[in-house]
Short mmCIF file of C-alpha atoms and ligand atoms in Angstrom, two decimals:
data_model
loop_
_atom_site.label_atom_id
_atom_site.label_comp_id
_atom_site.label_asym_id
_atom_site.label_seq_id
_atom_site.Cartn_x
_atom_site.Cartn_y
_atom_site.Cartn_z
CA UNK A 15 38.46 3.32 3.96
CA UNK A 16 34.89 4.34 3.16
CA UNK A 17 33.29 7.75 3.40
CA UNK A 18 30.07 6.36 4.86
CA UNK A 19 29.12 3.01 6.40
CA UNK A 20 25.40 2.25 6.65
CA UNK A 21 24.50 -0.43 9.20
CA UNK A 22 21.32 -2.34 8.33
CA UNK A 23 19.81 -3.02 4.91
CA UNK A 24 16.12 -2.51 5.65
CA UNK A 25 14.10 0.09 3.78
CA UNK A 26 15.92 2.97 5.50
CA UNK A 27 19.43 1.62 4.85
CA UNK A 28 18.54 0.73 1.26
CA UNK A 29 17.08 4.17 0.49
CA UNK A 30 20.18 5.80 1.96
CA UNK A 31 22.55 3.53 0.04
CA UNK A 32 20.82 4.17 -3.26
CA UNK A 33 20.39 7.91 -2.72
CA UNK A 34 24.04 8.29 -1.62
CA UNK A 35 25.21 6.30 -4.64
CA UNK A 36 24.18 9.29 -6.79
CA UNK A 37 27.19 11.16 -5.38
CA UNK A 38 30.94 10.67 -5.61
CA UNK A 39 31.19 8.98 -2.21
CA UNK A 40 32.40 5.54 -1.22
CA UNK A 41 29.62 3.75 0.66
CA UNK A 42 29.57 0.45 2.54
CA UNK A 43 26.26 -1.22 3.44
CA UNK A 44 26.56 -3.88 6.16
CA UNK A 45 23.71 -6.30 6.81
CA UNK A 46 23.70 -9.08 9.39
CA UNK A 47 21.23 -11.29 7.52
CA UNK A 48 21.61 -13.39 4.37
CA UNK A 49 19.53 -10.94 2.33
CA UNK A 50 18.43 -7.32 2.34
CA UNK A 51 14.96 -6.48 3.75
CA UNK A 52 14.68 -9.38 6.18
CA UNK A 53 13.71 -7.28 9.25
CA UNK A 54 10.64 -5.08 9.80
CA UNK A 55 10.78 -4.20 6.10
CA UNK A 56 9.68 -7.73 5.29
CA UNK A 57 6.78 -8.01 7.75
CA UNK A 58 4.43 -5.04 7.85
CA UNK A 59 1.13 -3.80 6.39
CA UNK A 60 2.87 -2.41 3.27
CA UNK A 61 0.74 0.72 3.29
CA UNK A 62 1.94 4.13 2.16
CA UNK A 63 -0.12 6.08 4.65
CA UNK A 64 -1.34 9.48 3.51
CA UNK A 65 0.12 11.13 6.62
CA UNK A 66 -2.91 12.19 8.70
CA UNK A 67 -2.10 9.94 11.66
CA UNK A 68 1.12 11.19 13.35
CA UNK A 69 0.91 13.97 15.93
CA UNK A 70 1.65 17.55 14.88
CA UNK A 71 5.26 18.65 15.25
CA UNK A 72 6.77 15.16 15.07
CA UNK A 73 9.33 13.75 12.66
CA UNK A 74 6.73 11.09 11.94
CA UNK A 75 4.28 13.69 10.60
CA UNK A 76 6.93 15.58 8.65
CA UNK A 77 8.49 12.53 6.97
CA UNK A 78 5.25 10.63 6.40
CA UNK A 79 3.59 13.51 4.54
CA UNK A 80 6.68 14.15 2.41
CA UNK A 81 7.44 10.43 1.85
CA UNK A 82 3.90 9.67 0.71
CA UNK A 83 4.24 12.39 -1.94
CA UNK A 84 7.52 10.89 -3.18
CA UNK A 85 6.53 7.23 -3.55
CA UNK A 86 4.51 7.25 -6.77
CA UNK A 87 7.35 8.66 -8.87
CA UNK A 88 9.97 6.61 -7.05
CA UNK A 89 8.16 3.35 -7.77
CA UNK A 90 7.86 4.29 -11.45
CA UNK A 91 11.56 5.15 -11.55
CA UNK A 92 12.55 1.86 -9.90
CA UNK A 93 10.10 -0.24 -11.93
CA UNK A 94 8.26 -1.62 -8.88
CA UNK A 95 4.56 -1.82 -8.04
CA UNK A 96 2.57 0.98 -6.43
CA UNK A 97 -1.16 0.34 -6.07
CA UNK A 98 -3.14 3.49 -5.44
CA UNK A 99 -5.90 1.80 -3.48
CA UNK A 100 -7.15 4.73 -1.35
CA UNK A 101 -8.33 4.10 2.23
CA UNK A 102 -11.33 4.43 4.51
CA UNK A 103 -10.91 5.22 8.20
CA UNK A 104 -14.17 4.01 9.74
CA UNK A 105 -15.91 5.13 12.94
CA UNK A 106 -18.25 2.88 14.92
CA UNK A 107 -19.47 5.15 17.77
CA UNK A 108 -20.19 8.85 18.46
CA UNK A 109 -16.81 9.14 20.28
CA UNK A 110 -15.01 7.71 17.28
CA UNK A 111 -16.92 10.05 14.96
CA UNK A 112 -15.59 12.99 17.00
CA UNK A 113 -12.02 11.65 16.72
CA UNK A 114 -12.57 11.06 13.01
CA UNK A 115 -13.63 14.68 12.47
CA UNK A 116 -10.48 15.83 14.29
CA UNK A 117 -8.45 13.58 11.98
CA UNK A 118 -10.24 15.04 8.98
CA UNK A 119 -9.34 18.58 10.07
CA UNK A 120 -5.73 17.53 10.60
CA UNK A 121 -5.61 15.97 7.12
CA UNK A 122 -6.98 19.20 5.61
CA UNK A 123 -4.38 21.28 7.50
CA UNK A 124 -1.66 19.05 6.02
CA UNK A 125 -3.12 19.38 2.49
CA UNK A 126 -3.86 15.66 2.40
CA UNK A 127 -6.86 14.97 0.15
CA UNK A 128 -9.68 13.68 2.43
CA UNK A 129 -13.48 13.43 2.41
CA UNK A 130 -16.06 12.52 5.04
CA UNK A 131 -18.57 9.86 3.95
CA UNK A 132 -21.90 8.85 5.47
CA UNK A 133 -22.43 5.15 6.22
CA UNK A 134 -24.36 4.70 2.94
CA UNK A 135 -21.68 6.45 0.88
CA UNK A 136 -19.00 4.31 2.50
CA UNK A 137 -21.02 1.13 1.89
CA UNK A 138 -21.31 1.97 -1.79
CA UNK A 139 -17.51 1.82 -1.97
CA UNK A 140 -17.05 -1.10 0.40
CA UNK A 141 -20.10 -3.36 0.78
CA UNK A 142 -18.36 -5.52 3.41
CA UNK A 143 -18.11 -2.80 6.05
CA UNK A 144 -19.55 -4.08 9.31
CA UNK A 145 -23.00 -3.17 10.59
CA UNK A 146 -21.33 -1.08 13.32
CA UNK A 147 -19.75 1.44 10.92
CA UNK A 148 -21.48 4.82 11.13
CA UNK A 149 -19.18 7.18 9.24
CA UNK A 150 -15.91 7.13 7.30
CA UNK A 151 -13.09 9.35 6.11
CA UNK A 152 -11.81 8.61 2.63
CA UNK A 153 -8.09 9.14 1.96
CA UNK A 154 -7.70 8.79 -1.82
CA UNK A 155 -3.90 9.08 -1.93
CA UNK A 156 -3.21 6.07 0.32
CA UNK A 157 -1.43 3.30 -1.56
CA UNK A 158 0.17 -0.09 -1.09
CA UNK A 159 3.57 -1.35 -2.21
CA UNK A 160 5.60 -4.51 -1.80
CA UNK A 161 8.14 -3.28 0.79
CA UNK A 162 10.85 -5.84 0.11
CA UNK A 163 10.45 -5.41 -3.65
CA UNK A 164 11.31 -1.74 -3.35
CA UNK A 165 14.14 -2.35 -0.84
CA UNK A 166 15.72 -4.95 -3.13
CA UNK A 167 15.35 -2.60 -6.11
CA UNK A 168 17.06 0.18 -4.13
CA UNK A 169 19.88 -2.16 -3.09
CA UNK A 170 20.33 -3.20 -6.71
CA UNK A 171 20.67 0.39 -7.89
CA UNK A 172 23.00 1.18 -5.01
CA UNK A 173 25.29 -1.72 -5.90
CA UNK A 174 25.13 -0.92 -9.63
CA UNK A 175 26.36 2.54 -8.72
CA UNK A 176 29.28 1.47 -6.58
CA UNK A 177 27.91 0.71 -3.10
CA UNK A 178 29.75 -2.14 -1.43
CA UNK A 179 27.06 -4.42 0.06
CA UNK A 180 28.20 -7.05 2.55
CA UNK A 181 25.54 -9.56 3.60
CA UNK A 182 25.91 -11.89 6.61
CA UNK A 183 28.05 -9.19 8.19
CA UNK A 184 26.71 -8.42 11.66
CA UNK A 185 28.43 -5.43 13.23
CA UNK A 186 29.86 -6.59 16.56
CA UNK A 187 31.98 -3.59 17.51
CA UNK A 188 32.62 0.06 16.61
CA UNK A 189 35.47 2.19 17.91
CA UNK A 190 36.42 5.74 17.11
CA UNK A 191 40.18 5.77 16.52
CA UNK A 192 41.77 8.22 19.00
CA UNK A 193 42.34 11.77 17.71
CA UNK A 194 40.88 11.01 14.28
CA UNK A 195 37.54 11.18 12.50
CA UNK A 196 37.77 7.50 11.68
CA UNK A 197 35.51 4.70 12.92
CA UNK A 198 36.72 1.11 12.91
CA UNK A 199 33.87 -1.36 12.47
CA UNK A 200 34.20 -5.03 13.30
CA UNK A 201 32.22 -7.88 11.75
CA UNK A 202 33.08 -11.62 11.92
CA UNK A 203 34.18 -11.50 8.26
CA UNK A 204 36.24 -8.31 8.26
CA UNK A 205 37.21 -4.96 9.75
CA UNK A 206 36.27 -1.76 7.95
CA UNK A 207 37.22 1.88 8.40
CA UNK A 208 34.90 4.74 7.61
CA UNK A 209 34.65 8.48 8.12
CA UNK A 210 30.99 8.40 9.03
CA UNK A 211 28.36 5.88 10.19
CA UNK A 212 24.60 5.79 9.67
CA UNK A 213 22.86 3.50 12.12
CA UNK A 214 19.76 1.93 10.51
CA UNK A 215 19.76 -1.29 12.51
CA UNK A 216 16.02 -1.45 13.32
CA UNK A 217 15.30 -3.21 16.61
CA UNK A 218 19.06 -3.36 17.28
CA UNK A 219 19.76 0.35 16.70
CA UNK A 220 20.10 1.14 20.44
CA UNK A 221 22.72 -1.60 20.80
CA UNK A 222 24.68 -0.29 17.81
CA UNK A 223 24.65 3.23 19.25
CA UNK A 224 25.70 1.89 22.66
CA UNK A 225 28.91 0.61 20.99
CA UNK A 226 30.12 4.19 20.42
CA UNK A 227 28.12 6.32 22.81
CA UNK A 228 30.33 8.36 25.15
CA UNK A 229 27.75 8.53 27.94
CA UNK A 230 27.24 5.97 30.70
CA UNK A 231 23.98 4.78 29.21
CA UNK A 232 22.76 4.69 25.63
CA UNK A 233 20.68 7.73 24.75
CA UNK A 234 17.64 5.78 23.69
CA UNK A 235 16.10 2.35 23.95
CA UNK A 236 14.18 0.30 21.43
CA UNK A 237 11.40 -2.10 22.39
CA UNK A 238 10.20 -4.64 19.84
CA UNK A 239 6.44 -4.24 19.38
CA UNK A 240 5.10 -7.32 17.65
CA UNK A 241 2.26 -7.26 15.12
CA UNK A 242 0.69 -10.45 13.78
CA UNK A 243 -1.20 -11.02 10.53
CA UNK A 244 -3.29 -13.40 8.50
CA UNK A 245 -2.69 -13.63 4.76
CA UNK A 246 -5.80 -14.59 2.80
CA UNK A 247 -5.64 -16.29 -0.60
CA UNK A 248 -6.29 -14.42 -3.83
CA UNK A 249 -10.02 -14.67 -4.46
CA UNK A 250 -12.18 -13.70 -7.40
CA UNK A 251 -14.53 -11.75 -5.11
CA UNK A 252 -12.57 -9.17 -3.13
CA UNK A 253 -13.59 -8.66 0.50
CA UNK A 254 -12.32 -5.07 0.38
CA UNK A 255 -10.85 -3.02 -2.44
CA UNK A 256 -9.00 -0.45 -0.37
CA UNK A 257 -7.32 -0.15 3.03
CA UNK A 258 -9.88 -0.19 5.87
CA UNK A 259 -8.55 1.31 9.11
CA UNK A 260 -10.43 1.64 12.39
CA UNK A 261 -10.17 5.02 14.13
CA UNK A 262 -6.64 4.84 15.63
CA UNK A 263 -5.92 4.52 19.34
CA UNK A 264 -2.90 5.32 21.52
CA UNK A 265 -1.17 2.01 20.62
CA UNK A 266 -1.36 2.45 16.89
CA UNK A 267 -3.49 2.41 13.83
CA UNK A 268 -5.41 -0.65 14.97
CA UNK A 269 -6.34 -3.83 13.17
CA UNK A 270 -6.90 -3.19 9.50
CA UNK A 271 -7.73 -4.97 6.28
CA UNK A 272 -5.68 -4.21 3.21
CA UNK A 273 -5.26 -5.57 -0.28
CA UNK A 274 -1.67 -6.38 -1.28
CA UNK A 275 -0.10 -5.43 -4.61
CA UNK A 276 -0.30 -9.07 -5.68
CA UNK A 277 -3.99 -9.55 -4.91
CA UNK A 278 -4.01 -11.12 -1.43
CA UNK A 279 -5.78 -9.70 1.60
CA UNK A 280 -3.88 -8.92 4.81
CA UNK A 281 -5.66 -8.79 8.17
CA UNK A 282 -3.75 -7.44 11.19
CA UNK A 283 -1.69 -6.35 13.07
CA UNK A 284 -2.09 -6.45 16.84
CA UNK A 285 0.48 -4.59 18.97
CA UNK A 286 2.31 -6.25 21.85
CA UNK A 287 5.59 -5.10 23.44
CA UNK A 288 7.98 -8.03 23.90
CA UNK A 289 11.59 -8.55 25.01
CA UNK A 290 12.78 -10.85 22.25
CA UNK A 291 14.31 -8.91 19.35
CA UNK A 292 13.97 -12.01 17.18
CA UNK A 293 10.41 -12.76 18.35
CA UNK A 294 8.68 -12.95 14.99
CA UNK A 295 6.61 -15.99 15.92
CA UNK A 296 2.84 -15.77 15.77
CA UNK A 297 0.70 -16.67 18.80
CA UNK A 298 -2.77 -18.10 19.27
CA UNK A 299 -3.71 -15.12 21.50
CA UNK A 300 -2.41 -12.50 19.07
CA UNK A 301 -4.14 -14.00 16.07
CA UNK A 302 -7.45 -14.54 17.83
CA UNK A 303 -7.39 -10.86 18.85
CA UNK A 304 -6.82 -9.95 15.19
CA UNK A 305 -9.76 -12.11 14.17
CA UNK A 306 -12.02 -10.63 16.84
CA UNK A 307 -11.11 -6.96 16.24
CA UNK A 308 -11.43 -6.97 12.46
CA UNK A 309 -15.09 -7.92 12.91
CA UNK A 310 -15.72 -4.44 14.29
CA UNK A 311 -15.01 -2.84 10.90
CA UNK A 312 -15.22 -5.51 8.18
CA UNK A 313 -17.57 -8.48 7.77
CA UNK A 314 -17.36 -11.61 5.61
CA UNK A 315 -13.58 -11.97 5.99
CA UNK A 316 -12.93 -15.42 4.47
CA UNK A 317 -10.97 -16.89 7.37
CA UNK A 318 -11.34 -20.33 5.74
CA UNK A 319 -9.02 -19.10 2.98
CA UNK A 320 -5.99 -18.26 5.14
CA UNK A 321 -2.75 -19.31 3.45
CA UNK A 322 -0.22 -17.98 5.94
CA UNK A 323 0.28 -16.07 9.14
CA UNK A 324 3.31 -13.98 10.05
CA UNK A 325 4.55 -11.40 12.52
CA UNK A 326 6.81 -8.34 12.33
CA UNK A 327 8.55 -6.23 14.98
CA UNK A 328 8.17 -2.49 15.14
CA UNK A 329 11.25 -0.74 16.58
CA UNK A 330 9.43 1.30 19.23
CA UNK A 331 11.62 4.06 20.64
CA UNK A 332 11.30 5.33 24.22
CA UNK A 333 10.73 8.88 22.91
CA UNK A 334 7.68 7.94 20.82
CA UNK A 335 8.98 9.69 17.70
CA UNK A 336 11.57 8.67 15.08
CA UNK A 337 15.14 9.50 16.12
CA UNK A 338 16.87 10.95 13.07
CA UNK A 339 19.91 12.98 14.05
CA UNK A 340 23.67 13.12 14.39
CA UNK A 341 24.56 11.80 17.86
CA UNK A 342 25.30 14.72 20.17
CA UNK A 343 28.27 12.92 21.75
CA UNK A 344 29.75 11.27 18.63
CA UNK A 345 30.23 13.53 15.63
CA UNK A 346 29.67 11.90 12.22
CA UNK A 347 27.63 9.10 13.80
CA UNK A 348 24.05 9.43 12.58
CA UNK A 349 21.11 7.58 14.09
CA UNK A 350 18.12 6.65 11.91
CA UNK A 351 16.55 4.81 14.81
CA UNK A 352 13.21 4.08 16.45
CA UNK A 353 11.70 3.87 12.99
CA UNK A 354 8.41 2.17 13.76
CA UNK A 355 5.25 2.90 11.78
CA UNK A 356 4.97 4.91 9.51
CA UNK A 357 8.61 4.16 8.73
CA UNK A 358 7.95 2.63 5.37
CA UNK A 359 5.91 5.61 4.17
CA UNK A 360 8.55 7.98 5.57
CA UNK A 361 11.68 6.20 4.31
CA UNK A 362 12.44 8.27 1.16
CA UNK A 363 11.95 11.49 3.11
CA UNK A 364 14.18 10.28 5.97
CA UNK A 365 16.92 9.47 3.48
CA UNK A 366 16.52 12.84 1.77
CA UNK A 367 16.72 14.65 5.12
CA UNK A 368 19.79 12.77 6.35
CA UNK A 369 21.67 13.41 3.12
CA UNK A 370 20.78 17.07 2.62
CA UNK A 371 20.81 18.15 6.28
CA UNK A 372 23.48 15.97 7.94
CA UNK A 373 25.76 14.18 5.45
CA UNK A 374 26.22 17.46 3.53
CA UNK A 375 27.90 18.98 6.62
CA UNK A 376 30.87 16.64 6.15
CA UNK A 377 30.96 15.68 2.46
CA UNK A 378 30.57 17.59 -0.80
CA UNK A 379 27.62 16.16 -2.62
CA UNK A 380 28.94 16.03 -6.16
CA UNK A 381 26.55 14.11 -8.41
CA UNK A 382 27.89 11.35 -10.65
CA UNK A 383 27.18 11.93 -14.31
CA UNK A 384 26.68 8.28 -15.10
CA UNK A 385 24.15 7.12 -12.46
CA UNK A 386 22.72 3.78 -13.64
CA UNK A 387 19.08 2.71 -13.35
CA UNK A 388 18.09 -0.90 -12.84
CA UNK A 389 16.10 -2.96 -15.28
CA UNK A 390 12.78 -4.04 -13.69
CA UNK A 391 12.49 -7.76 -12.95
CA UNK A 392 10.78 -9.85 -15.65
CA UNK A 393 7.30 -10.47 -14.26
CA UNK A 394 4.98 -12.16 -16.76
CA UNK A 395 1.88 -11.18 -14.77
CA UNK A 396 2.76 -7.49 -15.17
CA UNK A 397 3.47 -7.72 -18.94
CA UNK A 398 1.09 -7.04 -21.81
CA UNK A 399 0.25 -10.38 -23.47
CA UNK A 400 2.08 -9.57 -26.74
CA UNK A 401 5.30 -8.90 -24.81
CA UNK A 402 4.80 -12.09 -22.82
CA UNK A 403 4.31 -14.17 -25.96
CA UNK A 404 7.40 -12.66 -27.55
CA UNK A 405 9.45 -13.48 -24.46
CA UNK A 406 8.23 -17.09 -24.45
CA UNK A 407 9.07 -17.41 -28.17
CA UNK A 408 12.59 -16.08 -27.57
CA UNK A 409 13.28 -18.06 -24.40
CA UNK A 410 11.35 -21.27 -23.62
CA UNK A 411 12.28 -21.11 -19.92
CA UNK A 412 9.47 -18.53 -19.70
CA UNK A 413 7.05 -21.31 -20.66
CA UNK A 414 8.34 -23.71 -17.99
CA UNK A 415 6.00 -23.36 -15.03
CA UNK A 416 7.71 -23.78 -11.64
CA UNK A 417 5.15 -22.35 -9.22
CA UNK A 418 1.62 -23.37 -10.15
CA UNK A 419 -0.18 -21.26 -7.56
CA UNK A 420 1.45 -17.95 -8.54
CA UNK A 421 2.23 -19.04 -12.12
CA UNK A 422 5.93 -18.30 -11.92
CA UNK A 423 8.17 -19.63 -14.67
CA UNK A 424 11.78 -20.80 -14.66
CA UNK A 425 12.74 -17.76 -16.75
CA UNK A 426 11.49 -15.39 -14.04
CA UNK A 427 13.48 -17.29 -11.41
CA UNK A 428 16.65 -17.23 -13.51
CA UNK A 429 16.20 -13.48 -13.92
CA UNK A 430 16.19 -12.85 -10.15
CA UNK A 431 19.19 -15.09 -9.56
CA UNK A 432 21.36 -13.45 -12.23
CA UNK A 433 21.09 -9.80 -11.19
CA UNK A 434 22.89 -7.44 -8.87
CA UNK A 435 21.92 -8.48 -5.33
CA UNK A 436 20.58 -11.67 -6.92
CA UNK A 437 18.76 -14.35 -4.95
CA UNK A 438 21.04 -16.90 -3.26
CA UNK A 439 18.48 -18.66 -1.08
CA UNK A 440 14.99 -20.13 -1.44
CA UNK A 441 13.59 -17.21 0.53
CA UNK A 442 15.56 -14.80 -1.67
CA UNK A 443 13.92 -16.28 -4.78
CA UNK A 444 10.53 -16.20 -3.08
CA UNK A 445 10.89 -12.52 -2.16
CA UNK A 446 11.97 -11.53 -5.68
CA UNK A 447 9.88 -13.75 -7.96
CA UNK A 448 7.10 -15.08 -5.66
CA UNK A 449 7.30 -18.89 -6.01
CA UNK A 450 5.98 -20.24 -2.72
CA UNK A 451 3.81 -17.17 -2.00
CA UNK A 452 0.62 -18.91 -3.13
CA UNK A 453 -1.88 -21.41 -1.81
CA UNK A 454 0.51 -24.38 -1.42
CA UNK A 455 3.21 -22.19 0.23
CA UNK A 456 6.02 -23.87 -1.69
CA UNK A 457 4.89 -27.49 -1.28
CA UNK A 458 5.08 -28.00 -5.04
CA UNK A 459 7.72 -25.54 -6.21
CA UNK A 460 10.30 -25.45 -3.40
CA UNK A 461 12.24 -28.58 -4.49
CA UNK A 462 12.35 -27.17 -8.03
CA UNK A 463 13.62 -23.83 -6.77
CA UNK A 464 16.37 -25.67 -4.84
CA UNK A 465 17.37 -27.48 -8.04
CA UNK A 466 17.48 -24.28 -10.08
CA UNK A 467 19.48 -22.43 -7.42
CA UNK A 468 22.00 -25.28 -7.11
CA UNK A 469 22.41 -25.53 -10.88
CA UNK A 470 22.76 -21.78 -11.46
CA UNK A 471 25.08 -21.14 -8.50
CA UNK A 472 27.14 -24.25 -9.27
CA UNK A 473 26.78 -25.78 -5.80
CA UNK A 474 25.29 -28.99 -4.38
CA UNK A 475 21.59 -29.03 -3.52
CA UNK A 476 22.57 -29.69 0.09
CA UNK A 477 24.33 -26.28 0.10
CA UNK A 478 21.14 -24.41 -0.71
CA UNK A 479 19.63 -22.82 2.38
CA UNK A 480 16.11 -21.58 2.98
CA UNK A 481 17.54 -18.31 4.36
CA UNK A 482 20.46 -17.94 6.80
CA UNK A 483 23.28 -20.43 7.33
CA UNK A 484 21.28 -22.38 9.91
CA UNK A 485 18.21 -22.91 7.76
CA UNK A 486 19.34 -26.19 6.22
CA UNK A 487 16.81 -27.75 3.82
CA UNK A 488 18.53 -30.94 2.66
CA UNK A 489 21.05 -32.95 4.67
CA UNK A 490 21.84 -35.61 2.05
CA UNK A 491 20.30 -38.03 -0.40
CA UNK A 492 18.05 -40.80 0.92
CA UNK A 493 18.58 -44.22 -0.66
CA UNK A 494 21.73 -42.92 -2.42
CA UNK A 495 23.25 -46.42 -2.23
CA UNK A 496 19.98 -48.32 -2.73
CA UNK A 497 20.65 -51.18 -5.15
CA UNK A 498 17.08 -52.16 -5.82
CA UNK A 499 16.94 -54.84 -3.10
CA UNK A 500 16.20 -58.51 -3.74
CA UNK A 501 13.73 -57.82 -6.50
CA UNK A 502 16.45 -55.86 -8.26
CA UNK A 503 14.17 -52.91 -9.04
C1 LIG B 604 3.60 -4.99 12.15
C2 LIG B 604 4.13 -3.79 11.43
C3 LIG B 604 3.32 -3.06 10.57
C4 LIG B 604 3.81 -1.94 9.91
N1 LIG B 604 3.06 -1.33 8.95
C5 LIG B 604 3.55 -0.26 8.30
C6 LIG B 604 2.82 0.35 7.25
O1 LIG B 604 1.79 -0.16 6.80
N2 LIG B 604 3.30 1.49 6.72
C7 LIG B 604 4.45 2.07 7.15
O2 LIG B 604 4.78 3.14 6.67
N3 LIG B 604 5.22 1.47 8.09
C8 LIG B 604 4.80 0.32 8.64
N4 LIG B 604 5.55 -0.33 9.58
C9 LIG B 604 6.87 0.22 9.91
C10 LIG B 604 7.93 -0.17 8.89
O3 LIG B 604 7.83 -1.52 8.52
C11 LIG B 604 9.30 0.09 9.50
O4 LIG B 604 9.31 1.40 10.02
C12 LIG B 604 10.42 -0.04 8.52
O5 LIG B 604 10.36 -1.25 7.83
C13 LIG B 604 11.73 0.09 9.28
O6 LIG B 604 12.79 -0.06 8.39
P1 LIG B 604 14.27 -0.12 8.95
O7 LIG B 604 15.15 -0.16 7.76
O8 LIG B 604 14.47 0.96 9.95
O9 LIG B 604 14.32 -1.46 9.81
P2 LIG B 604 14.49 -2.99 9.37
O10 LIG B 604 13.73 -3.31 8.15
O11 LIG B 604 14.21 -3.81 10.57
O12 LIG B 604 16.02 -3.08 8.99
C14 LIG B 604 17.05 -3.07 9.95
C15 LIG B 604 18.16 -3.94 9.43
O13 LIG B 604 19.28 -3.86 10.27
C16 LIG B 604 19.91 -5.12 10.31
N5 LIG B 604 20.76 -5.20 11.48
C17 LIG B 604 20.41 -5.21 12.78
N6 LIG B 604 21.49 -5.31 13.57
C18 LIG B 604 22.57 -5.36 12.75
C19 LIG B 604 23.97 -5.47 12.97
N7 LIG B 604 24.49 -5.59 14.20
N8 LIG B 604 24.80 -5.49 11.89
C20 LIG B 604 24.31 -5.39 10.63
N9 LIG B 604 22.97 -5.30 10.37
C21 LIG B 604 22.11 -5.27 11.42
C22 LIG B 604 18.72 -6.07 10.37
O14 LIG B 604 19.06 -7.41 10.01
C23 LIG B 604 17.75 -5.42 9.40
O15 LIG B 604 17.88 -5.92 8.08
C24 LIG B 604 5.12 -1.49 10.18
C25 LIG B 604 5.95 -2.25 11.03
C26 LIG B 604 5.48 -3.42 11.59
C27 LIG B 604 6.42 -4.27 12.38
#
């Protein structure tokens, strides 16, 4: 019996799990995938928006503004990267200049630092702005993070502080036991009972709610809205140094260029409503639109240096805004649903709101005295050189290069395997330590990562998966019984 069961270990579920683990509550976190942060949290622009974009009076505006203020300290506390890049929103026509001025006034009303720049002032900051750009608004507090790095860090702290995390546990049924406050939750691997549920299931949140909803129809629907991206290699000469947004339209913030915390450049996303909740494939049409539209705001994008393309699904709710509330028809069932953009920026504030305004109605929030903080992962590229040299002297695995593109050593990979919520798959290692994120996309390092995982987990190499149970990498040895043939070699 748990006090609270959180369904979905994306950024929202992970913030909730970690924040709830501060209190004397028993918490279960159920995730359908083989790792945390495999949904929208893994495929987005990674921007902590300043908060000028959402409409007045929405949850999006409220949580984005508050969340953006919280991130800097949170990232320091969790030992994860936060790059305070700043941003330019750029106008390319008199109509867009008018919209931009309205945005500027809105930013000022929300106490978000902002400044209007002439074309020349903007060009001084970003020489690769297109010839069409006439005016810009600078948002100095905009930053970028690595979304899965922070979600994994949150999950680690949650587990260190008593949260029960069950991966590969898709929720297939929820019933409220008659005349009780107890929910019974079914997964293929087990049945759990809990006094309260928080639904953070991303593009599946409407289906989860439909399992318990008392009405004839679920109270909301989620449509997957796909966004596709190009990832550009790390280059000595940066195309842009900060986030470059076009003036937003009714379908979103538009196609932007943004540096990542690890030095790549992201170009995207488009926005297309689709039916497939697993539709994270990229398309020729989507990507050519991205390529065409970015030219309006940024020039000299090195499209010959693309190393990857990917897509993510926004969980677009039918109401337009986030849905963060206790269900009217099912007490103690809380929806954190329809969390599309700016869900990442808003996540800490959504968690704070749910705990202080909703969970507190049913549970006493008594803080634990011995809350444990995680140790940051060992990243040589983020260490001062003296510390790095000392580490290599102490442990030679930190001198054994596994990923040549990203310069990731065996020691760094061992560190991410042997932690709370440690990596169990090739993708899990890639998300935590970055081998395979570089130019060769794992061509060189992937077999070595498989070997290390098999050795450290004590399983056969054929048991190591890329990600979920179906993503088999190796089916057996070739030439296992080869005797050298006639030549005897
Ligand atoms: C293209 C794109 C660009 C974006 N850019 C930004 C940005 O720059 N800044 C920003 O602030 N926001 C951005 N967002 C929005 C942000 O990424 C999301 O709002 C946020 O990641 C949502 O987090 P989540 O935890 O709600 O959902 P998810 O990360 O999708 O997590 C939901 C989890 O629930 C699990 N789940 C589903 N069904 C079940 C089940 N039956 N049982 C158990 N588990 C289940 C899933 O496997 C998944 O892990 C962007 C989104 C996209 C797609």
